[in-house]
PDB file of C-alpha atoms (C1' of nucleotides) in Angstrom:
ATOM      1  CA  MET Q  58      14.126  -9.160  13.775  1.00 46.00           C
ATOM      2  CA  SER Q  59      14.682  -5.636  12.552  1.00 44.00           C
ATOM      3  CA  GLU Q  60      18.436  -5.435  11.980  1.00 51.00           C
ATOM      4  CA  CYS Q  61      18.491  -3.358   8.880  1.00 54.00           C
ATOM      5  CA  GLY Q  62      21.415  -3.726   6.487  1.00 75.00           C
ATOM      6  CA  LEU Q  63      20.586  -3.392   2.802  1.00 84.00           C
ATOM      7  CA  LYS Q  64      19.505  -6.724   1.355  1.00 89.00           C
ATOM      8  CA  HIS Q  65      18.648  -8.001  -2.100  1.00 90.00           C
ATOM      9  CA  LEU Q  66      16.216 -10.572  -3.440  1.00 91.00           C
ATOM     10  CA  ASP Q  67      14.940 -10.970  -6.981  1.00 88.00           C
ATOM     11  CA  GLY Q  68      16.178  -7.511  -7.835  1.00 84.00           C
ATOM     12  CA  ARG Q  69      14.483  -5.917  -4.835  1.00 86.00           C
ATOM     13  CA  GLU Q  70      16.224  -3.825  -2.239  1.00 86.00           C
ATOM     14  CA  TYR Q  71      15.107  -3.639   1.352  1.00 88.00           C
ATOM     15  CA  TYR Q  72      16.370  -2.908   4.814  1.00 86.00           C
ATOM     16  CA  CYS Q  73      14.165  -5.203   6.826  1.00 86.00           C
ATOM     17  CA  ALA Q  74      11.826  -8.095   6.227  1.00 91.00           C
ATOM     18  CA  MET Q  75       8.831  -5.818   6.602  1.00 90.00           C
ATOM     19  CA  GLU Q  76       9.851  -3.864   3.544  1.00 89.00           C
ATOM     20  CA  LEU Q  77      10.160  -7.080   1.581  1.00 92.00           C
ATOM     21  CA  THR Q  78       6.666  -8.042   2.671  1.00 93.00           C
ATOM     22  CA  LEU Q  79       5.373  -4.678   1.528  1.00 91.00           C
ATOM     23  CA  GLN Q  80       6.991  -5.013  -1.865  1.00 91.00           C
ATOM     24  CA  ILE Q  81       5.226  -8.314  -2.417  1.00 94.00           C
ATOM     25  CA  ILE Q  82       1.789  -7.872  -0.928  1.00 93.00           C
ATOM     26  CA  GLY Q  83       1.823  -4.105  -0.409  1.00 88.00           C
ATOM     27  CA  GLY Q  84       0.085  -3.121  -3.612  1.00 83.00           C
ATOM     28  CA  LYS Q  85      -3.154  -1.206  -3.413  1.00 87.00           C
ATOM     29  CA  TRP Q  86      -5.239  -4.264  -4.265  1.00 93.00           C
ATOM     30  CA  LYS Q  87      -3.026  -7.220  -3.462  1.00 95.00           C
ATOM     31  CA  PRO Q  88      -4.115  -7.927   0.090  1.00 95.00           C
ATOM     32  CA  LEU Q  89      -7.694  -7.771  -1.112  1.00 94.00           C
ATOM     33  CA  ILE Q  90      -7.061 -10.165  -3.984  1.00 96.00           C
ATOM     34  CA  ILE Q  91      -5.287 -12.610  -1.700  1.00 97.00           C
ATOM     35  CA  HIS Q  92      -8.051 -12.305   0.853  1.00 96.00           C
ATOM     36  CA  HIS Q  93     -10.753 -13.169  -1.659  1.00 96.00           C
ATOM     37  CA  LEU Q  94      -8.794 -15.988  -3.261  1.00 97.00           C
ATOM     38  CA  GLY Q  95      -8.090 -17.352   0.207  1.00 96.00           C
ATOM     39  CA  GLN Q  96     -11.779 -17.359   1.057  1.00 95.00           C
ATOM     40  CA  GLN Q  97     -13.147 -18.600  -2.250  1.00 95.00           C
ATOM     41  CA  GLY Q  98     -10.343 -20.940  -3.249  1.00 96.00           C
ATOM     42  CA  THR Q  99     -10.445 -20.628  -7.035  1.00 97.00           C
ATOM     43  CA  LEU Q 100     -11.970 -17.775  -8.995  1.00 97.00           C
ATOM     44  CA  ARG Q 101     -12.239 -16.798 -12.630  1.00 97.00           C
ATOM     45  CA  PHE Q 102     -11.111 -13.370 -13.708  1.00 97.00           C
ATOM     46  CA  ASN Q 103     -14.520 -11.767 -13.742  1.00 96.00           C
ATOM     47  CA  GLU Q 104     -15.648 -13.512 -10.574  1.00 96.00           C
ATOM     48  CA  LEU Q 105     -12.682 -12.011  -8.821  1.00 96.00           C
ATOM     49  CA  ARG Q 106     -13.480  -8.659 -10.372  1.00 95.00           C
ATOM     50  CA  ARG Q 107     -17.016  -8.690  -9.050  1.00 94.00           C
ATOM     51  CA  THR Q 108     -15.717  -9.119  -5.501  1.00 93.00           C
ATOM     52  CA  MET Q 109     -13.933  -5.776  -5.865  1.00 93.00           C
ATOM     53  CA  PRO Q 110     -16.460  -3.485  -7.531  1.00 90.00           C
ATOM     54  CA  THR Q 111     -14.121  -0.514  -7.865  1.00 92.00           C
ATOM     55  CA  ILE Q 112     -11.056  -2.176  -9.345  1.00 94.00           C
ATOM     56  CA  THR Q 113     -10.457  -1.755 -13.066  1.00 95.00           C
ATOM     57  CA  GLN Q 114      -9.639  -4.574 -15.491  1.00 95.00           C
ATOM     58  CA  LYS Q 115      -6.204  -3.181 -16.019  1.00 95.00           C
ATOM     59  CA  MET Q 116      -5.330  -2.996 -12.356  1.00 95.00           C
ATOM     60  CA  LEU Q 117      -6.637  -6.476 -11.658  1.00 96.00           C
ATOM     61  CA  THR Q 118      -4.616  -7.942 -14.502  1.00 96.00           C
ATOM     62  CA  GLN Q 119      -1.513  -6.071 -13.476  1.00 96.00           C
ATOM     63  CA  GLN Q 120      -1.672  -6.944  -9.801  1.00 96.00           C
ATOM     64  CA  LEU Q 121      -2.407 -10.586 -10.595  1.00 96.00           C
ATOM     65  CA  ARG Q 122       0.638 -10.753 -12.845  1.00 96.00           C
ATOM     66  CA  GLU Q 123       2.855  -9.365 -10.159  1.00 95.00           C
ATOM     67  CA  LEU Q 124       1.503 -11.785  -7.595  1.00 96.00           C
ATOM     68  CA  GLU Q 125       2.094 -14.549 -10.099  1.00 96.00           C
ATOM     69  CA  THR Q 126       5.744 -13.670 -10.690  1.00 94.00           C
ATOM     70  CA  ASP Q 127       6.241 -13.482  -6.945  1.00 94.00           C
ATOM     71  CA  GLY Q 128       4.939 -17.011  -6.580  1.00 95.00           C
ATOM     72  CA  ILE Q 129       1.816 -16.083  -4.614  1.00 97.00           C
ATOM     73  CA  VAL Q 130      -0.872 -16.717  -7.201  1.00 97.00           C
ATOM     74  CA  HIS Q 131      -1.338 -19.551  -9.671  1.00 97.00           C
ATOM     75  CA  ARG Q 132      -2.840 -18.816 -13.066  1.00 97.00           C
ATOM     76  CA  GLU Q 133      -4.538 -21.670 -14.903  1.00 97.00           C
ATOM     77  CA  VAL Q 134      -5.480 -21.029 -18.519  1.00 96.00           C
ATOM     78  CA  TYR Q 135      -8.007 -23.267 -20.238  1.00 95.00           C
ATOM     79  CA  PRO Q 136      -7.386 -23.109 -23.998  1.00 93.00           C
ATOM     80  CA  GLN Q 137     -10.973 -22.779 -25.167  1.00 92.00           C
ATOM     81  CA  VAL Q 138     -13.409 -20.310 -26.651  1.00 90.00           C
ATOM     82  CA  PRO Q 139     -14.601 -18.301 -24.851  1.00 92.00           C
ATOM     83  CA  PRO Q 140     -11.422 -18.176 -22.793  1.00 94.00           C
ATOM     84  CA  LYS Q 141     -11.430 -19.371 -19.214  1.00 96.00           C
ATOM     85  CA  VAL Q 142      -8.756 -18.442 -16.716  1.00 97.00           C
ATOM     86  CA  GLU Q 143      -8.788 -19.487 -13.115  1.00 98.00           C
ATOM     87  CA  TYR Q 144      -6.801 -17.940 -10.321  1.00 98.00           C
ATOM     88  CA  SER Q 145      -5.868 -19.547  -7.044  1.00 98.00           C
ATOM     89  CA  LEU Q 146      -3.226 -19.250  -4.349  1.00 98.00           C
ATOM     90  CA  THR Q 147      -0.020 -21.257  -4.533  1.00 97.00           C
ATOM     91  CA  ALA Q 148       1.262 -23.137  -1.497  1.00 97.00           C
ATOM     92  CA  LEU Q 149       3.416 -20.122  -0.761  1.00 96.00           C
ATOM     93  CA  GLY Q 150       0.428 -17.848  -1.234  1.00 97.00           C
ATOM     94  CA  ARG Q 151      -1.611 -19.842   1.240  1.00 97.00           C
ATOM     95  CA  THR Q 152       0.962 -19.070   3.909  1.00 97.00           C
ATOM     96  CA  VAL Q 153      -0.057 -15.408   3.747  1.00 96.00           C
ATOM     97  CA  THR Q 154      -3.769 -15.894   4.225  1.00 96.00           C
ATOM     98  CA  PRO Q 155      -3.678 -16.255   8.020  1.00 96.00           C
ATOM     99  CA  VAL Q 156      -1.953 -12.900   8.282  1.00 95.00           C
ATOM    100  CA  ILE Q 157      -4.322 -11.326   5.785  1.00 95.00           C
ATOM    101  CA  SER Q 158      -7.255 -12.637   7.788  1.00 95.00           C
ATOM    102  CA  ARG Q 159      -5.818 -10.976  10.855  1.00 95.00           C
ATOM    103  CA  LEU Q 160      -5.674  -7.695   8.974  1.00 95.00           C
ATOM    104  CA  CYS Q 161      -9.291  -8.105   8.035  1.00 94.00           C
ATOM    105  CA  GLU Q 162     -10.301  -8.913  11.583  1.00 96.00           C
ATOM    106  CA  TRP Q 163      -8.390  -5.902  12.801  1.00 96.00           C
ATOM    107  CA  GLY Q 164     -10.369  -3.761  10.370  1.00 95.00           C
ATOM    108  CA  SER Q 165     -13.624  -5.043  11.858  1.00 95.00           C
ATOM    109  CA  MET Q 166     -12.344  -4.358  15.339  1.00 96.00           C
ATOM    110  CA  TYR Q 167     -11.280  -0.856  14.360  1.00 95.00           C
ATOM    111  CA  GLU Q 168     -14.661  -0.220  12.803  1.00 95.00           C
ATOM    112  CA  ALA Q 169     -16.468  -1.323  15.934  1.00 95.00           C
ATOM    113  CA  GLU Q 170     -14.130   0.731  18.094  1.00 93.00           C
ATOM    114  CA  ARG Q 171     -14.713   3.875  16.067  1.00 92.00           C
ATOM    115  CA  LEU Q 172     -18.468   3.437  16.033  1.00 92.00           C
ATOM    116  CA  ALA Q 173     -18.433   2.954  19.801  1.00 93.00           C
ATOM    117  CA  GLU Q 174     -16.443   6.170  20.177  1.00 89.00           C
ATOM    118  CA  LYS Q 175     -18.976   8.064  18.118  1.00 88.00           C
ATOM    119  CA  GLN Q 176     -21.846   6.744  20.194  1.00 91.00           C
ATOM    120  CA  ASN Q 177     -20.033   7.733  23.356  1.00 91.00           C
ATOM    121  CA  GLU Q 178     -19.576  11.214  21.979  1.00 88.00           C
ATOM    122  CA  ALA Q 179     -23.231  11.404  21.045  1.00 90.00           C
ATOM    123  CA  ALA Q 180     -24.251  10.189  24.488  1.00 90.00           C
ATOM    124  CA  GLN Q 181     -21.906  12.744  26.010  1.00 87.00           C
ATOM    125  CA  HIS Q 182     -23.484  15.527  23.984  1.00 83.00           C
ATOM    126  CA  SER Q 183     -27.019  14.625  24.967  1.00 84.00           C
ATOM    127  CA  ALA Q 184     -25.848  14.399  28.587  1.00 83.00           C
ATOM    128  CA  ASP Q 185     -24.310  17.870  28.238  1.00 75.00           C
ATOM    129  CA  LYS Q 186     -27.576  19.209  26.915  1.00 68.00           C
ATOM    130  CA  LYS Q 187     -29.507  17.780  29.821  1.00 67.00           C
ATOM    131  CA  SER Q 188     -27.138  19.150  32.407  1.00 71.00           C
ATOM    132  CA  ALA Q 189     -27.178  22.502  30.627  1.00 69.00           C
ATOM    133  CA  ALA Q 190     -30.968  22.552  30.662  1.00 60.00           C
TER     134      ALA Q 190
ATOM    135  CA  MET C 119     -16.632 -12.027   7.337  1.00 46.00           C
ATOM    136  CA  SER C 120     -16.555 -10.720   3.810  1.00 43.00           C
ATOM    137  CA  GLU C 121     -20.151  -9.781   3.103  1.00 51.00           C
ATOM    138  CA  CYS C 122     -19.626  -6.727   1.007  1.00 54.00           C
ATOM    139  CA  GLY C 123     -22.273  -3.997   1.011  1.00 78.00           C
ATOM    140  CA  LEU C 124     -20.984  -0.444   0.764  1.00 87.00           C
ATOM    141  CA  LYS C 125     -20.124   0.928   4.184  1.00 91.00           C
ATOM    142  CA  HIS C 126     -19.031   4.291   5.519  1.00 90.00           C
ATOM    143  CA  LEU C 127     -16.774   5.394   8.344  1.00 90.00           C
ATOM    144  CA  ASP C 128     -15.156   8.798   8.884  1.00 87.00           C
ATOM    145  CA  GLY C 129     -15.856   9.717   5.277  1.00 84.00           C
ATOM    146  CA  ARG C 130     -14.362   6.496   3.934  1.00 87.00           C
ATOM    147  CA  GLU C 131     -16.120   4.071   1.660  1.00 88.00           C
ATOM    148  CA  TYR C 132     -15.427   0.374   1.663  1.00 91.00           C
ATOM    149  CA  TYR C 133     -16.985  -2.935   0.850  1.00 90.00           C
ATOM    150  CA  CYS C 134     -15.294  -5.133   3.383  1.00 89.00           C
ATOM    151  CA  ALA C 135     -13.247  -4.723   6.524  1.00 93.00           C
ATOM    152  CA  MET C 136     -10.078  -5.515   4.624  1.00 92.00           C
ATOM    153  CA  GLU C 137     -10.499  -2.398   2.532  1.00 92.00           C
ATOM    154  CA  LEU C 138     -10.939  -0.347   5.669  1.00 93.00           C
ATOM    155  CA  THR C 139      -7.732  -1.808   7.054  1.00 94.00           C
ATOM    156  CA  LEU C 140      -5.932  -0.911   3.857  1.00 92.00           C
ATOM    157  CA  GLN C 141      -7.158   2.670   3.976  1.00 91.00           C
ATOM    158  CA  ILE C 142      -5.766   3.073   7.460  1.00 93.00           C
ATOM    159  CA  ILE C 143      -2.487   1.186   7.443  1.00 91.00           C
ATOM    160  CA  GLY C 144      -2.171   0.619   3.701  1.00 87.00           C
ATOM    161  CA  GLY C 145       0.075   3.563   2.958  1.00 82.00           C
ATOM    162  CA  LYS C 146       3.465   2.926   1.451  1.00 85.00           C
ATOM    163  CA  TRP C 147       5.257   3.595   4.742  1.00 91.00           C
ATOM    164  CA  LYS C 148       2.628   3.121   7.395  1.00 93.00           C
ATOM    165  CA  PRO C 149       3.204  -0.516   8.275  1.00 93.00           C
ATOM    166  CA  LEU C 150       6.894   0.269   8.529  1.00 92.00           C
ATOM    167  CA  ILE C 151       6.313   3.244  10.811  1.00 94.00           C
ATOM    168  CA  ILE C 152       4.013   1.229  13.039  1.00 95.00           C
ATOM    169  CA  HIS C 153       6.477  -1.621  13.087  1.00 94.00           C
ATOM    170  CA  HIS C 154       9.330   0.581  14.254  1.00 94.00           C
ATOM    171  CA  LEU C 155       7.239   2.459  16.800  1.00 95.00           C
ATOM    172  CA  GLY C 156       5.984  -0.872  18.093  1.00 95.00           C
ATOM    173  CA  GLN C 157       9.520  -2.138  18.555  1.00 93.00           C
ATOM    174  CA  GLN C 158      11.103   1.019  19.940  1.00 94.00           C
ATOM    175  CA  GLY C 159       8.182   2.393  21.921  1.00 94.00           C
ATOM    176  CA  THR C 160       8.730   6.129  21.575  1.00 95.00           C
ATOM    177  CA  LEU C 161      10.805   7.850  18.912  1.00 95.00           C
ATOM    178  CA  ARG C 162      11.608  11.405  17.961  1.00 95.00           C
ATOM    179  CA  PHE C 163      11.030  12.534  14.428  1.00 94.00           C
ATOM    180  CA  ASN C 164      14.599  12.146  13.245  1.00 93.00           C
ATOM    181  CA  GLU C 165      15.131   8.909  15.129  1.00 94.00           C
ATOM    182  CA  LEU C 166      12.184   7.484  13.288  1.00 93.00           C
ATOM    183  CA  ARG C 167      13.556   8.850  10.063  1.00 93.00           C
ATOM    184  CA  ARG C 168      16.880   7.123  10.519  1.00 91.00           C
ATOM    185  CA  THR C 169      15.144   3.762  10.799  1.00 90.00           C
ATOM    186  CA  MET C 170      13.829   4.237   7.264  1.00 90.00           C
ATOM    187  CA  PRO C 171      16.783   5.559   5.280  1.00 86.00           C
ATOM    188  CA  THR C 172      14.862   6.119   2.054  1.00 88.00           C
ATOM    189  CA  ILE C 173      11.807   7.983   3.319  1.00 90.00           C
ATOM    190  CA  THR C 174      11.688  11.761   2.829  1.00 91.00           C
ATOM    191  CA  GLN C 175      10.761  14.265   5.512  1.00 93.00           C
ATOM    192  CA  LYS C 176       7.641  15.169   3.684  1.00 92.00           C
ATOM    193  CA  MET C 177       6.384  11.640   3.406  1.00 92.00           C
ATOM    194  CA  LEU C 178       7.201  10.847   7.023  1.00 94.00           C
ATOM    195  CA  THR C 179       5.379  13.940   8.235  1.00 94.00           C
ATOM    196  CA  GLN C 180       2.422  13.239   6.012  1.00 93.00           C
ATOM    197  CA  GLN C 181       2.058   9.586   6.934  1.00 94.00           C
ATOM    198  CA  LEU C 182       2.426  10.381  10.634  1.00 94.00           C
ATOM    199  CA  ARG C 183      -0.341  12.952  10.419  1.00 94.00           C
ATOM    200  CA  GLU C 184      -2.672  10.498   8.767  1.00 93.00           C
ATOM    201  CA  LEU C 185      -1.909   7.850  11.367  1.00 94.00           C
ATOM    202  CA  GLU C 186      -2.536  10.478  14.015  1.00 94.00           C
ATOM    203  CA  THR C 187      -5.958  11.445  12.693  1.00 91.00           C
ATOM    204  CA  ASP C 188      -6.862   7.763  12.445  1.00 92.00           C
ATOM    205  CA  GLY C 189      -6.030   7.338  16.115  1.00 93.00           C
ATOM    206  CA  ILE C 190      -3.070   5.019  15.614  1.00 95.00           C
ATOM    207  CA  VAL C 191      -0.202   7.307  16.531  1.00 96.00           C
ATOM    208  CA  HIS C 192       0.183   9.767  19.389  1.00 96.00           C
ATOM    209  CA  ARG C 193       2.154  12.961  18.824  1.00 95.00           C
ATOM    210  CA  GLU C 194       3.679  14.655  21.856  1.00 95.00           C
ATOM    211  CA  VAL C 195       5.091  18.137  21.302  1.00 93.00           C
ATOM    212  CA  TYR C 196       7.507  19.602  23.838  1.00 92.00           C
ATOM    213  CA  PRO C 197       7.339  23.390  23.597  1.00 89.00           C
ATOM    214  CA  GLN C 198      11.049  24.147  23.721  1.00 89.00           C
ATOM    215  CA  VAL C 199      13.925  25.295  21.546  1.00 85.00           C
ATOM    216  CA  PRO C 200      15.147  23.327  19.700  1.00 87.00           C
ATOM    217  CA  PRO C 201      11.786  21.658  19.205  1.00 90.00           C
ATOM    218  CA  LYS C 202      11.249  18.129  20.397  1.00 93.00           C
ATOM    219  CA  VAL C 203       8.453  15.934  19.142  1.00 95.00           C
ATOM    220  CA  GLU C 204       7.945  12.355  20.203  1.00 95.00           C
ATOM    221  CA  TYR C 205       5.842   9.773  18.455  1.00 96.00           C
ATOM    222  CA  SER C 206       4.362   6.658  19.964  1.00 96.00           C
ATOM    223  CA  LEU C 207       1.496   4.268  19.364  1.00 97.00           C
ATOM    224  CA  THR C 208      -1.896   4.843  20.949  1.00 96.00           C
ATOM    225  CA  ALA C 209      -3.734   2.008  22.668  1.00 96.00           C
ATOM    226  CA  LEU C 210      -5.570   1.461  19.422  1.00 95.00           C
ATOM    227  CA  GLY C 211      -2.299   1.537  17.545  1.00 96.00           C
ATOM    228  CA  ARG C 212      -0.817  -1.110  19.778  1.00 96.00           C
ATOM    229  CA  THR C 213      -3.572  -3.479  18.714  1.00 96.00           C
ATOM    230  CA  VAL C 214      -2.116  -3.496  15.203  1.00 95.00           C
ATOM    231  CA  THR C 215       1.429  -4.393  16.139  1.00 95.00           C
ATOM    232  CA  PRO C 216       0.855  -8.136  16.528  1.00 96.00           C
ATOM    233  CA  VAL C 217      -0.486  -8.275  12.989  1.00 95.00           C
ATOM    234  CA  ILE C 218       2.338  -6.104  11.697  1.00 94.00           C
ATOM    235  CA  SER C 219       4.831  -8.423  13.360  1.00 94.00           C
ATOM    236  CA  ARG C 220       3.244 -11.329  11.568  1.00 95.00           C
ATOM    237  CA  LEU C 221       3.709  -9.547   8.280  1.00 94.00           C
ATOM    238  CA  CYS C 222       7.354  -9.028   9.113  1.00 93.00           C
ATOM    239  CA  GLU C 223       7.815 -12.667  10.066  1.00 95.00           C
ATOM    240  CA  TRP C 224       6.140 -13.704   6.867  1.00 96.00           C
ATOM    241  CA  GLY C 225       8.629 -11.606   4.930  1.00 95.00           C
ATOM    242  CA  SER C 226      11.500 -13.436   6.607  1.00 95.00           C
ATOM    243  CA  MET C 227       9.900 -16.754   5.797  1.00 96.00           C
ATOM    244  CA  TYR C 228       9.368 -15.732   2.187  1.00 96.00           C
ATOM    245  CA  GLU C 229      12.967 -14.612   1.937  1.00 95.00           C
ATOM    246  CA  ALA C 230      14.243 -17.928   3.255  1.00 95.00           C
ATOM    247  CA  GLU C 231      11.889 -19.821   0.959  1.00 94.00           C
ATOM    248  CA  ARG C 232      13.074 -17.945  -2.103  1.00 93.00           C
ATOM    249  CA  LEU C 233      16.733 -18.394  -1.258  1.00 92.00           C
ATOM    250  CA  ALA C 234      16.176 -22.105  -0.771  1.00 93.00           C
ATOM    251  CA  GLU C 235      14.504 -22.295  -4.182  1.00 89.00           C
ATOM    252  CA  LYS C 236      17.457 -20.608  -5.800  1.00 89.00           C
ATOM    253  CA  GLN C 237      19.870 -23.009  -4.187  1.00 92.00           C
ATOM    254  CA  ASN C 238      17.812 -25.932  -5.362  1.00 91.00           C
ATOM    255  CA  GLU C 239      17.900 -24.568  -8.883  1.00 88.00           C
ATOM    256  CA  ALA C 240      21.636 -24.084  -8.686  1.00 91.00           C
ATOM    257  CA  ALA C 241      22.085 -27.618  -7.378  1.00 91.00           C
ATOM    258  CA  GLN C 242      19.844 -28.846 -10.182  1.00 88.00           C
ATOM    259  CA  HIS C 243      21.959 -27.066 -12.784  1.00 84.00           C
ATOM    260  CA  SER C 244      25.230 -28.484 -11.530  1.00 84.00           C
ATOM    261  CA  ALA C 245      23.619 -31.916 -11.460  1.00 84.00           C
ATOM    262  CA  ASP C 246      22.514 -31.393 -15.077  1.00 76.00           C
ATOM    263  CA  LYS C 247      26.048 -30.498 -16.068  1.00 70.00           C
ATOM    264  CA  LYS C 248      27.422 -33.623 -14.486  1.00 70.00           C
ATOM    265  CA  SER C 249      24.904 -35.878 -16.125  1.00 72.00           C
ATOM    266  CA  ALA C 250      25.524 -34.142 -19.456  1.00 69.00           C
ATOM    267  CA  ALA C 251      29.276 -34.655 -19.105  1.00 62.00           C
TER     268      ALA C 251
ATOM    269  C1'  DC R 281      14.934  20.124  15.417  1.00 71.42           C
ATOM    270  C1'  DG R 282      10.873  19.484  13.243  1.00 71.42           C
ATOM    271  C1'  DG R 283       8.429  21.059  10.477  1.00 71.42           C
ATOM    272  C1'  DC R 284       5.659  23.730   6.208  1.00 71.42           C
ATOM    273  C1'  DA R 285       5.273  25.771   1.315  1.00 71.42           C
ATOM    274  C1'  DT R 286       6.338  25.468  -3.213  1.00 71.42           C
ATOM    275  C1'  DC R 287       7.647  23.618  -7.424  1.00 71.42           C
ATOM    276  C1'  DC R 288       8.273  19.814 -10.435  1.00 71.42           C
ATOM    277  C1'  DA R 289       9.049  15.037 -12.549  1.00 71.42           C
ATOM    278  C1'  DG R 290       7.527  10.577 -12.683  1.00 71.42           C
ATOM    279  C1'  DT R 291       4.305   7.080 -12.576  1.00 71.42           C
ATOM    280  C1'  DG R 292       0.344   4.982 -10.809  1.00 71.42           C
ATOM    281  C1'  DT R 293      -4.282   4.711 -12.085  1.00 71.42           C
ATOM    282  C1'  DG R 294      -8.507   5.234 -14.720  1.00 71.42           C
ATOM    283  C1'  DA R 295     -11.401   5.542 -19.061  1.00 71.42           C
ATOM    284  C1'  DT R 296     -11.971   3.954 -23.402  1.00 71.42           C
ATOM    285  C1'  DA R 297     -11.495   1.217 -27.361  1.00 71.42           C
ATOM    286  C1'  DC R 298      -9.991  -2.898 -29.546  1.00 71.42           C
ATOM    287  C1'  DT R 299      -8.719  -8.272 -29.973  1.00 71.42           C
ATOM    288  C1'  DG R 300      -8.275 -13.558 -29.979  1.00 71.42           C
TER     289       DG R 300
ATOM    290  C1'  DC K 282     -14.266 -13.992 -21.395  1.00 71.42           C
ATOM    291  C1'  DA K 283     -10.054 -12.237 -20.489  1.00 71.42           C
ATOM    292  C1'  DG K 284      -7.399  -9.693 -21.690  1.00 71.42           C
ATOM    293  C1'  DT K 285      -3.990  -5.693 -24.504  1.00 71.42           C
ATOM    294  C1'  DA K 286      -3.166  -0.841 -26.174  1.00 71.42           C
ATOM    295  C1'  DT K 287      -3.440   3.870 -25.884  1.00 71.42           C
ATOM    296  C1'  DC K 288      -4.201   8.216 -23.941  1.00 71.42           C
ATOM    297  C1'  DA K 289      -4.766  11.466 -20.227  1.00 71.42           C
ATOM    298  C1'  DC K 290      -4.435  12.892 -15.867  1.00 71.42           C
ATOM    299  C1'  DA K 291      -4.116  13.086 -10.693  1.00 71.42           C
ATOM    300  C1'  DC K 292      -1.509  12.333  -7.373  1.00 71.42           C
ATOM    301  C1'  DT K 293       2.695  10.551  -5.182  1.00 71.42           C
ATOM    302  C1'  DG K 294       6.755  11.651  -3.821  1.00 71.42           C
ATOM    303  C1'  DG K 295      11.387  14.168  -4.345  1.00 71.42           C
ATOM    304  C1'  DA K 296      14.210  18.581  -4.023  1.00 71.42           C
ATOM    305  C1'  DT K 297      14.684  22.890  -2.226  1.00 71.42           C
ATOM    306  C1'  DG K 298      14.167  26.799   0.700  1.00 71.42           C
ATOM    307  C1'  DC K 299      12.285  29.095   4.661  1.00 71.42           C
ATOM    308  C1'  DC K 300      10.417  29.376   9.616  1.00 71.42           C
ATOM    309  C1'  DG K 301       9.549  29.026  14.800  1.00 71.42           C
TER     310       DG K 301
END
DNA sequence: CGGCATCCAGTGTGATACTG
DNA sequence: CAGTATCACACTGGATGCCG
């Protein structure tokens, strides 16, 4: 599972499978891109962009290219004017989506947990006030 | 699941839970740290360091502090000389490990998949040679 | 041992402008 | 529409040295 001798794949170096995973889907935007493509199926460039309001054109292009060379994303170009390019997950890419979904769910859980903590603190404070008064 | 209005938590901004997840465990080394702590339970600073041969002290310290403030990692300082500091996952941190393990497993799967592809290509090439000869 | 402070190079990332 | 090109910069992350 985590025996860690130096390994190679496609010019990458890594000590355990986790590092390999990170090199492929560990980019700042990649999990997000995969998540949205997994949910929506197929999206055009600008559709995808709108789902991530703060990403720049450049970053989106770049990250998509990397995902493409790693066999995660499929890029379909329609030779027409104006241009139309559709992005979707490959079969290999679809194998990541369950894990990505888990990450997303964990985020929701974390959010709820943190909010609950805050409310407990607030309740504690008002209780303190009462007992002080 | 992915309705995306701007949200706030602990000074963070995000549009969907996935982004929140990324802000917490999306650091370059964080999933790796969590993975190792999840497997080993409790580790001292340098023990943890040895599991990731290429990380620097500075980065390890920094990432651990961030994980600590986000409630994922617990830091236990033993006031003695030489100093002894042990790191472990909090209850909240332990909720991430299943997902992290999935990521690791996916990496193994990806690795196997890629190697199989290469062998297929190689087999294809030798077949081409034979049919050309 | 487990840090922290400082300095510094590299590059990741963003803003802007331009193109087929 | 879906990019590419260029510039500028912030920040990451590495090396080193010092401290409790």
